Coordinates of C-alpha atoms in Angstrom, one line a residue:
M25 CA 39.3 38.4 -30.0
K26 CA 35.8 39.3 -31.2
F27 CA 35.3 35.6 -32.1
K28 CA 36.3 34.4 -28.6
R29 CA 33.9 37.0 -27.1
H30 CA 31.0 35.6 -29.2
I31 CA 31.9 32.1 -28.1
F32 CA 31.8 33.2 -24.5
I33 CA 28.4 34.9 -24.9
Y34 CA 27.0 31.9 -26.7
A35 CA 28.2 29.5 -23.9
V36 CA 26.7 31.7 -21.2
L37 CA 23.4 31.8 -23.1
L38 CA 23.4 28.1 -23.6
I39 CA 24.0 27.5 -19.9
I40 CA 21.1 29.8 -19.1
V41 CA 18.7 28.1 -21.6
V42 CA 19.6 24.6 -20.4
G43 CA 19.4 25.6 -16.8
T44 CA 15.9 27.1 -17.4
M45 CA 14.8 24.0 -19.2
I46 CA 15.9 21.8 -16.3
W47 CA 14.2 24.2 -13.8
L48 CA 10.9 24.2 -15.7
R49 CA 10.9 20.4 -16.3
P50 CA 8.1 18.7 -14.5
R51 CA 9.4 17.1 -11.3
N52 CA 7.9 14.5 -9.1
T53 CA 7.5 15.9 -5.6
Y54 CA 5.9 12.9 -4.0
R55 CA 6.2 12.3 -0.3
P56 CA 4.3 10.0 2.0
R57 CA 1.0 11.6 3.0
T58 CA -0.8 11.3 6.3
F59 CA -4.4 10.1 6.4
E60 CA -5.5 13.7 7.1
E61 CA -3.7 14.9 4.0
I62 CA -5.3 12.1 1.9
K63 CA -8.7 13.2 3.1
A64 CA -7.9 16.8 2.4
D65 CA -6.8 15.9 -1.2
G66 CA -9.8 13.7 -1.6
V67 CA -7.8 11.2 -3.6
L68 CA -6.5 7.7 -2.7
R69 CA -3.6 6.7 -4.9
I70 CA -3.5 3.0 -5.6
V71 CA -1.0 0.9 -7.6
T72 CA -2.1 -2.6 -8.8
D73 CA -0.8 -5.4 -11.0
Y74 CA -1.8 -5.7 -14.6
T75 CA -3.4 -9.2 -14.8
P76 CA -6.9 -10.5 -15.4
L77 CA -7.2 -10.9 -11.7
S78 CA -6.2 -7.4 -10.6
Y79 CA -6.6 -4.9 -13.4
Y80 CA -7.4 -5.6 -17.0
L81 CA -8.5 -3.7 -20.1
Q82 CA -11.2 -5.8 -21.8
G83 CA -12.5 -4.2 -24.9
D84 CA -13.4 -0.6 -23.9
S85 CA -13.9 -1.3 -20.2
L86 CA -11.6 -2.0 -17.3
S87 CA -12.1 -5.1 -15.1
G88 CA -10.3 -7.1 -12.4
F89 CA -11.0 -8.1 -8.9
D90 CA -8.6 -5.6 -7.3
Y91 CA -9.8 -2.8 -9.6
E92 CA -13.5 -3.4 -8.7
L93 CA -12.7 -3.7 -4.9
A94 CA -10.7 -0.4 -5.1
R95 CA -13.8 1.2 -6.6
M96 CA -15.9 -0.2 -3.8
V97 CA -13.4 1.3 -1.3
G98 CA -13.7 4.6 -3.0
N99 CA -17.5 4.6 -2.7
R100 CA -17.3 3.5 0.9
S101 CA -14.7 6.1 1.9
G102 CA -16.0 9.0 -0.1
L103 CA -12.6 9.4 -1.7
S104 CA -11.7 9.5 -5.4
I105 CA -9.6 6.5 -6.5
E106 CA -6.5 7.0 -8.7
I107 CA -5.4 3.6 -10.0
T108 CA -2.0 2.9 -11.7
P109 CA -1.2 -0.5 -13.2
E110 CA 2.4 -1.7 -12.6
V111 CA 3.7 -5.2 -13.3
N112 CA 7.0 -4.8 -11.4
L113 CA 6.4 -5.4 -7.7
S114 CA 9.7 -3.7 -6.7
K115 CA 8.6 -0.5 -8.5
S116 CA 5.3 -0.6 -6.7
I117 CA 6.9 -1.0 -3.3
D118 CA 9.4 1.8 -4.2
G119 CA 6.5 4.1 -5.2
L120 CA 4.7 3.2 -2.0
K121 CA 7.6 4.2 0.2
K122 CA 8.3 7.4 -1.7
G123 CA 4.6 8.5 -1.4
Q124 CA 3.7 8.1 -5.1
Y125 CA 1.1 5.6 -4.0
D126 CA -0.8 5.1 -0.8
I127 CA -1.8 1.4 -1.3
I128 CA -0.5 -1.6 -3.2
A129 CA -3.7 -3.3 -4.3
R130 CA -2.5 -6.7 -5.6
Q131 CA -2.7 -10.1 -4.1
L132 CA 0.5 -10.4 -2.0
P133 CA 1.2 -13.5 0.1
V134 CA 1.5 -12.4 3.7
T135 CA 4.9 -13.9 4.7
S136 CA 7.0 -13.2 7.7
E137 CA 9.8 -11.8 5.4
I138 CA 7.6 -9.3 3.6
K139 CA 5.8 -8.3 6.8
E140 CA 9.1 -6.8 8.0
E141 CA 8.9 -4.3 5.1
L142 CA 5.2 -3.6 4.6
A143 CA 1.9 -3.4 6.6
F144 CA -1.0 -5.6 5.4
T145 CA -4.7 -5.3 5.5
I146 CA -7.1 -8.0 6.8
P147 CA -7.1 -11.1 4.5
I148 CA -8.8 -10.5 1.2
Q149 CA -8.4 -14.0 -0.2
L150 CA -6.8 -17.4 0.1
N151 CA -4.4 -18.4 -2.7
K152 CA -1.4 -20.5 -3.4
Q153 CA 1.5 -20.7 -5.8
V154 CA 1.2 -23.4 -8.5
L155 CA 3.3 -24.8 -11.3
V156 CA 2.0 -23.9 -14.8
Q157 CA 2.9 -26.5 -17.4
R158 CA 1.7 -27.4 -20.8
K159 CA -0.6 -30.4 -21.6
D160 CA 0.6 -32.3 -24.7
P161 CA -1.4 -35.5 -25.4
K162 CA 1.0 -36.4 -28.3
A163 CA 4.1 -36.3 -26.2
Q164 CA 5.3 -39.1 -24.0
K165 CA 6.4 -36.6 -21.3
K166 CA 4.1 -36.8 -18.2
L167 CA 2.9 -33.8 -16.3
I168 CA 4.9 -33.0 -13.1
R169 CA 2.9 -33.9 -10.0
N170 CA 5.6 -34.6 -7.5
Q171 CA 7.7 -31.7 -6.3
L172 CA 10.8 -34.0 -6.2
D173 CA 10.6 -34.0 -10.0
L174 CA 11.4 -30.3 -10.1
A175 CA 15.1 -31.1 -9.4
G176 CA 17.2 -29.6 -12.2
K177 CA 14.3 -27.9 -13.8
T178 CA 14.1 -24.2 -14.7
L179 CA 11.1 -22.3 -13.4
Y180 CA 10.1 -18.9 -14.7
I181 CA 8.7 -16.3 -12.3
V182 CA 7.9 -12.6 -12.3
S183 CA 10.9 -10.6 -11.2
D184 CA 11.0 -9.8 -7.4
A185 CA 7.9 -11.9 -6.7
P186 CA 7.7 -13.5 -3.2
T187 CA 7.6 -16.8 -5.2
R188 CA 11.4 -16.7 -5.4
L189 CA 11.8 -17.4 -1.7
R190 CA 9.3 -20.3 -1.8
I191 CA 11.3 -21.9 -4.6
H192 CA 14.6 -21.5 -2.8
N193 CA 13.0 -23.2 0.3
L194 CA 11.5 -25.9 -1.9
S195 CA 15.0 -26.6 -3.4
R196 CA 16.4 -27.1 0.1
E197 CA 13.4 -29.4 1.0
I198 CA 14.0 -31.7 -2.0
G199 CA 17.8 -31.6 -1.5
D200 CA 18.4 -30.6 -5.1
T201 CA 18.8 -27.5 -7.3
I202 CA 15.8 -25.8 -8.9
Y203 CA 16.8 -23.1 -11.3
I204 CA 15.0 -19.8 -11.3
Q205 CA 14.6 -17.5 -14.3
E206 CA 13.2 -14.1 -13.3
E207 CA 11.3 -12.2 -16.0
K208 CA 11.8 -8.5 -15.6
T209 CA 9.6 -7.4 -18.5
Y210 CA 6.5 -9.6 -18.3
G211 CA 3.9 -10.3 -15.7
A212 CA 2.2 -13.6 -14.7
E213 CA -0.2 -13.3 -17.6
Q214 CA 2.5 -13.2 -20.2
L215 CA 4.5 -16.1 -18.5
I216 CA 1.4 -18.3 -18.7
M217 CA 0.9 -17.4 -22.4
M218 CA 4.6 -18.3 -23.0
V219 CA 4.0 -21.7 -21.5
A220 CA 0.8 -22.2 -23.5
T221 CA 2.6 -21.4 -26.8
G222 CA 5.6 -23.5 -26.0
E223 CA 8.1 -20.6 -25.6
I224 CA 8.9 -21.8 -22.1
D225 CA 8.1 -25.1 -20.3
L226 CA 7.4 -24.2 -16.7
A227 CA 6.3 -21.1 -14.7
V228 CA 5.1 -20.5 -11.2
C229 CA 2.3 -18.0 -10.4
D230 CA -0.8 -17.5 -8.3
K231 CA -3.4 -20.3 -8.7
A232 CA -6.2 -17.8 -9.1
I233 CA -4.4 -16.1 -12.0
A234 CA -3.6 -19.4 -13.6
Q235 CA -7.2 -20.6 -13.3
Q236 CA -8.5 -17.4 -14.9
M237 CA -6.0 -17.8 -17.8
S238 CA -6.8 -21.5 -18.3
K239 CA -10.3 -20.4 -19.6
D240 CA -8.6 -18.9 -22.6
Y241 CA -5.7 -21.4 -22.7
P242 CA -7.1 -24.8 -22.0
Q243 CA -3.7 -26.4 -22.9
I244 CA -2.1 -25.3 -19.6
D245 CA -2.2 -27.3 -16.4
C246 CA -2.1 -25.6 -13.0
N247 CA -2.9 -28.5 -10.7
T248 CA 0.5 -29.0 -9.1
D249 CA 1.0 -26.9 -5.9
I250 CA 4.2 -25.2 -5.2
S251 CA 3.2 -23.6 -1.8
F252 CA 0.7 -24.1 0.9
T253 CA -2.5 -22.0 0.9
Q254 CA -1.7 -18.5 2.1
F255 CA -3.6 -15.4 3.1
Q256 CA -3.2 -12.6 0.5
S257 CA -3.8 -8.9 1.3
W258 CA -3.2 -5.3 0.1
A259 CA -0.1 -3.5 1.4
L260 CA 0.6 -0.1 2.9
R261 CA 3.6 1.6 4.5
K262 CA 4.5 0.4 7.9
D263 CA 3.9 3.8 9.5
D264 CA 0.4 4.2 8.0
S265 CA -1.5 2.9 10.9
I266 CA -4.5 5.3 10.6
L267 CA -5.0 4.6 6.9
L268 CA -4.6 0.8 7.6
D269 CA -7.3 0.9 10.4
S270 CA -9.6 2.8 8.1
L271 CA -9.0 0.6 5.1
N272 CA -9.5 -2.5 7.2
K273 CA -12.9 -1.1 8.4
W274 CA -14.0 -0.3 4.8
I275 CA -12.9 -3.8 3.5
S276 CA -14.6 -5.5 6.4
E277 CA -17.8 -3.7 5.7
I278 CA -17.6 -4.3 2.0
Q279 CA -17.0 -8.1 2.5
K280 CA -20.4 -8.4 4.2
E281 CA -22.2 -7.1 1.1
D282 CA -23.9 -9.3 -1.5
K283 CA -22.2 -7.2 -4.2
Y284 CA -18.8 -8.2 -2.9
K285 CA -19.7 -11.8 -2.6
K286 CA -20.8 -11.8 -6.2
L287 CA -17.6 -10.2 -7.3
Y288 CA -15.5 -12.6 -5.3
N289 CA -17.2 -15.7 -6.7
S290 CA -16.8 -14.4 -10.2
Y291 CA -13.0 -14.4 -9.8
F292 CA -12.3 -17.2 -7.4

């Protein structure tokens, strides 16, 4: 009887301890903030991609076009900038909707499909999707230059990238199957490296990223277009009209500065 009583007391104490641990555990209490709340907090939360184009650790310093532009926005707005790198676009969009982030600062193609889900800033750059393939002077295999030659091929893309829809449309246009392999772990930079090292044969990514990477990996070719030239912008929640108007104003003013033009020309 005494043993059962001890077991009961132990069980009750265990429940109390576990319950206390759960209660004290740090919890994310993010929610979408209004522009007034952002100004009151003094911090603009930005999520970006981890690529040489957006956000990149080079030695002991951070670089990247979107990273530098975000800092310019911070200086222009008087707000502190909190930047989080995230390769996965779906996680970035989910964090935006939950209020973990205020802005997605990565180069997103402004398509009719994605405009139903997100609001976009004024155009930041023009870009296109290209085929990344490996040059091999010793091989007899020629580089793909005609989109018709993609029939039956497997193209690697970053998971949940807008590229997927373009490849589906291209498959219909050529009247044949193009297989898509979505990479959930790696970003565009890693896919390009995998092509360069021969781990995979074909990938599709932004031309700007591919051109940046080709400086370090001259064995890759990125001269075959997969899409037309598209505007690319930063994204916000659909209901964030005040922040969108303010961000458009800041970006528009920044784009007139010589400092911005120098930054743009160094990446594009």
